[in-house]
Tab-separated table of C-alpha atoms in Angstrom:
chain	number	residue	atom	x	y	z
A	8	VAL	CA	0.000	0.000	0.000
A	9	GLY	CA	1.314	3.391	-0.915
A	10	PRO	CA	0.192	6.973	-0.894
A	11	LEU	CA	-3.327	7.689	-2.096
A	12	ALA	CA	-3.683	8.851	-5.679
A	13	VAL	CA	-4.674	12.455	-6.240
A	14	PRO	CA	-7.984	13.149	-7.970
A	15	GLY	CA	-7.876	12.671	-11.730
A	16	GLN	CA	-8.231	10.194	-14.579
A	17	TYR	CA	-6.205	6.967	-14.445
A	18	ARG	CA	-5.862	4.001	-16.748
A	19	ALA	CA	-5.815	0.534	-15.171
A	20	GLU	CA	-4.578	-2.578	-16.986
A	21	LEU	CA	-4.819	-6.241	-16.079
A	22	ASN	CA	-2.540	-8.599	-18.002
A	23	GLY	CA	-2.861	-12.368	-17.861
A	24	ALA	CA	-3.597	-15.504	-19.843
A	25	GLY	CA	-2.393	-13.792	-22.998
A	26	ALA	CA	-4.975	-11.028	-22.755
A	27	THR	CA	-4.983	-7.429	-21.588
A	28	LEU	CA	-8.011	-5.771	-20.084
A	29	SER	CA	-8.012	-2.047	-19.489
A	30	THR	CA	-10.357	0.611	-18.221
A	31	THR	CA	-10.346	4.218	-17.163
A	32	ILE	CA	-10.823	5.121	-13.533
A	33	GLU	CA	-11.732	8.531	-12.227
A	34	VAL	CA	-10.600	9.320	-8.682
A	35	LEU	CA	-12.769	12.031	-7.177
A	36	ALA	CA	-11.756	14.438	-4.432
A	37	ASP	CA	-13.265	13.887	-1.013
A	38	PRO	CA	-15.907	16.624	-0.793
A	39	ARG	CA	-15.332	16.881	2.967
A	40	SER	CA	-11.649	17.732	2.556
A	41	PRO	CA	-10.537	21.361	2.550
A	42	ALA	CA	-7.356	20.461	0.628
A	43	ASP	CA	-6.871	21.826	-2.849
A	44	ALA	CA	-5.169	20.011	-5.738
A	45	ALA	CA	-1.766	21.550	-4.964
A	46	ALA	CA	-1.893	20.352	-1.326
A	47	LEU	CA	-2.924	16.866	-2.386
A	48	GLN	CA	-0.085	16.707	-4.918
A	49	ALA	CA	2.436	18.017	-2.374
A	50	ASN	CA	1.305	15.364	0.104
A	51	LEU	CA	1.560	12.634	-2.546
A	52	ASP	CA	5.053	13.744	-3.572
A	53	PHE	CA	6.148	13.850	0.081
A	54	GLY	CA	4.740	10.374	0.751
A	55	LEU	CA	6.391	8.883	-2.332
A	56	GLN	CA	9.729	10.393	-1.377
A	57	LEU	CA	9.474	9.025	2.159
A	58	ARG	CA	8.436	5.583	0.897
A	59	GLY	CA	11.512	5.542	-1.342
A	60	GLU	CA	13.746	6.484	1.566
A	61	LEU	CA	12.201	3.808	3.780
A	62	ASP	CA	12.848	1.281	0.995
A	63	ARG	CA	16.483	2.445	0.703
A	64	THR	CA	16.921	2.228	4.481
A	65	HIS	CA	15.500	-1.304	4.509
A	66	ALA	CA	17.734	-2.337	1.608
A	67	GLY	CA	20.768	-1.032	3.498
A	68	ILE	CA	19.778	-2.964	6.614
A	69	GLU	CA	19.356	-6.177	4.601
A	70	TRP	CA	22.741	-5.660	2.865
A	71	LEU	CA	24.458	-5.150	6.223
A	72	ARG	CA	22.780	-8.209	7.707
A	73	ALA	CA	23.889	-10.347	4.750
A	74	ALA	CA	27.472	-9.099	5.045
A	75	ARG	CA	27.502	-9.728	8.806
A	76	ALA	CA	25.977	-13.207	8.463
A	77	GLN	CA	28.504	-14.308	5.858
A	78	ALA	CA	31.477	-12.840	7.730
A	79	SER	CA	30.255	-14.386	10.994
A	80	ASP	CA	29.813	-17.769	9.362
A	81	LEU	CA	33.274	-17.644	7.787
A	82	ARG	CA	34.794	-16.487	11.098
A	83	LYS	CA	33.154	-19.396	12.918
A	84	ARG	CA	34.230	-21.963	10.329
A	85	LEU	CA	37.873	-20.811	10.371
A	86	GLY	CA	38.179	-21.091	14.121
A	87	GLU	CA	41.477	-20.030	15.665
A	88	GLU	CA	43.874	-21.455	13.080
A	89	ALA	CA	46.901	-19.156	12.890
A	90	ARG	CA	47.193	-19.527	9.138
A	91	TYR	CA	43.826	-17.777	8.752
A	92	ALA	CA	44.490	-14.942	11.229
A	93	ALA	CA	44.279	-12.233	8.541
A	94	VAL	CA	40.955	-13.583	7.297
A	95	VAL	CA	39.565	-13.818	10.832
A	96	GLN	CA	40.651	-10.233	11.536
A	97	ALA	CA	39.021	-9.075	8.283
A	98	CYS	CA	35.804	-10.935	9.216
A	99	GLU	CA	35.757	-9.177	12.570
A	100	ALA	CA	36.147	-5.789	10.845
A	101	VAL	CA	33.172	-6.519	8.557
A	102	ILE	CA	31.075	-7.610	11.539
A	103	ALA	CA	32.006	-4.464	13.491
A	104	ASP	CA	31.217	-2.189	10.529
A	105	ALA	CA	27.876	-3.915	9.923
A	106	ASP	CA	26.919	-3.658	13.607
A	107	ARG	CA	27.854	0.019	13.785
A	108	ILE	CA	26.048	1.099	10.624
A	109	GLU	CA	22.962	-1.064	11.202
A	110	GLY	CA	22.669	0.440	14.678
A	111	GLN	CA	22.475	3.873	13.051
A	112	LEU	CA	19.780	2.820	10.580
A	113	HIS	CA	17.409	1.223	13.088
A	114	ASN	CA	17.286	-0.051	16.647
A	115	PRO	CA	18.257	-3.726	16.412
A	116	GLU	CA	17.325	-4.167	20.097
A	117	ALA	CA	13.642	-3.536	19.306
A	118	LYS	CA	11.671	-6.772	19.263
A	119	VAL	CA	8.348	-5.424	17.969
A	120	VAL	CA	7.259	-2.341	16.017
A	121	TYR	CA	6.178	-0.309	19.036
A	122	ASP	CA	9.427	-1.138	20.873
A	123	ILE	CA	11.548	1.393	18.959
A	124	LEU	CA	12.713	3.185	22.103
A	125	ARG	CA	14.128	0.011	23.690
A	126	GLY	CA	17.601	0.336	25.152
A	127	PRO	CA	19.948	3.301	25.193
A	128	ARG	CA	19.910	3.759	21.411
A	129	GLY	CA	16.282	4.831	21.153
A	130	ALA	CA	14.588	5.591	17.851
A	131	ARG	CA	16.974	5.502	14.907
A	132	LEU	CA	16.635	6.601	11.286
A	133	TYR	CA	14.041	4.073	10.089
A	134	SER	CA	11.867	4.646	13.148
A	135	GLN	CA	11.935	8.381	12.537
A	136	LEU	CA	11.164	8.202	8.804
A	137	ALA	CA	8.243	5.801	9.332
A	138	PRO	CA	6.036	8.191	11.362
A	139	LEU	CA	6.550	10.963	8.818
A	140	TYR	CA	5.372	8.587	6.122
A	141	SER	CA	2.415	7.478	8.226
A	142	TRP	CA	1.426	11.062	9.027
A	143	SER	CA	1.536	11.956	5.345
A	144	GLN	CA	-0.917	9.104	4.734
A	145	ASP	CA	-3.260	10.337	7.443
A	146	SER	CA	-3.694	13.798	5.949
A	147	ASP	CA	-4.927	15.453	2.780
A	148	LEU	CA	-2.956	18.594	3.481
A	149	ALA	CA	0.518	19.470	2.307
A	150	PRO	CA	3.302	18.540	4.730
A	151	THR	CA	4.009	21.186	7.342
A	152	ALA	CA	7.225	23.183	7.403
A	153	ALA	CA	8.306	21.224	10.490
A	154	MET	CA	7.697	17.904	8.687
A	155	ARG	CA	9.729	19.089	5.691
A	156	GLU	CA	12.528	20.321	7.948
A	157	ARG	CA	12.694	17.030	9.843
A	158	HIS	CA	12.550	15.128	6.576
A	159	ALA	CA	15.495	17.110	5.189
A	160	ALA	CA	17.577	16.245	8.253
A	161	LEU	CA	16.646	12.557	8.023
A	162	ALA	CA	17.325	12.454	4.264
A	163	ALA	CA	20.784	13.907	4.924
A	164	GLU	CA	21.356	11.263	7.604
A	165	LEU	CA	20.290	8.527	5.174
A	166	ALA	CA	22.792	9.845	2.625
A	167	GLU	CA	25.508	9.627	5.299
A	168	ARG	CA	24.557	6.047	6.158
A	169	GLU	CA	24.524	5.069	2.468
A	170	ALA	CA	27.981	6.627	2.128
A	171	ALA	CA	29.116	4.559	5.136
A	172	ILE	CA	27.807	1.389	3.467
A	173	ALA	CA	29.647	2.282	0.251
A	174	ALA	CA	32.814	2.940	2.273
A	175	MET	CA	32.371	-0.422	4.009
A	176	HIS	CA	32.056	-2.106	0.623
A	177	GLN	CA	35.268	-0.477	-0.542
A	178	GLY	CA	36.957	-0.950	2.846
A	179	SER	CA	36.334	-3.908	5.133
A	180	ILE	CA	34.503	-5.992	2.500
A	181	GLN	CA	37.320	-5.558	-0.052
A	182	THR	CA	39.874	-6.283	2.677
A	183	LEU	CA	38.048	-9.502	3.560
A	184	GLU	CA	37.820	-10.554	-0.078
A	185	ALA	CA	41.550	-9.887	-0.527
A	186	ALA	CA	42.388	-11.844	2.638
A	187	VAL	CA	40.287	-14.802	1.475
A	188	THR	CA	42.039	-14.749	-1.906
A	189	ALA	CA	45.494	-14.487	-0.315
A	190	ALA	CA	44.704	-17.391	2.025
A	191	ALA	CA	43.617	-19.484	-0.974
A	192	LEU	CA	40.599	-20.716	0.952
A	193	PRO	CA	38.685	-23.565	-0.632
A	194	ARG	CA	35.084	-22.938	-1.676
A	195	LEU	CA	33.950	-25.337	1.063
A	196	ILE	CA	35.545	-25.199	4.467
A	197	LEU	CA	34.765	-28.490	6.119
A	198	PRO	CA	35.767	-29.797	9.537
A	199	GLU	CA	38.690	-32.196	9.614
A	200	ARG	CA	37.603	-35.816	9.300
A	201	GLN	CA	38.410	-38.042	12.257
């Protein structure tokens, strides 16, 4: 579910079983709403922008979790063998980077949606973008100046976090990949057979 469409004419298509059905839909303005077309459009644009930023935040969180999971698994499988010390150290750097950046994107201590303030970290980026998006969905009116100001600050913070992820990719991830190559690790790392 996304932002509500503004009043106007829309074309809807349904494709399937080798056929296409289409029709025109007219969305009418709510006669009870005091909002004009410009306010509705401003609210739609704001909601779409926030939805995109929530999607980008979620994608960053998933990328970090995947990097951490793979580095953690490799770290565990290598154990304490001295010959893999550089790889283990590189795994630990990836894990530390992923933990740090993920903790800036959302509160990983939260167990349920309404638990965003759990622990000393409190509400993080995702949990601050989400209410703005929700509030934009609850109103017909254009976003307030305060909402736009807060959004600008959060968008700047998201850009910083995305830059940190890119730096991690070029830093600790590349270092880990180089260490794995230098160690000539096999594709499968299996326990020694007894």
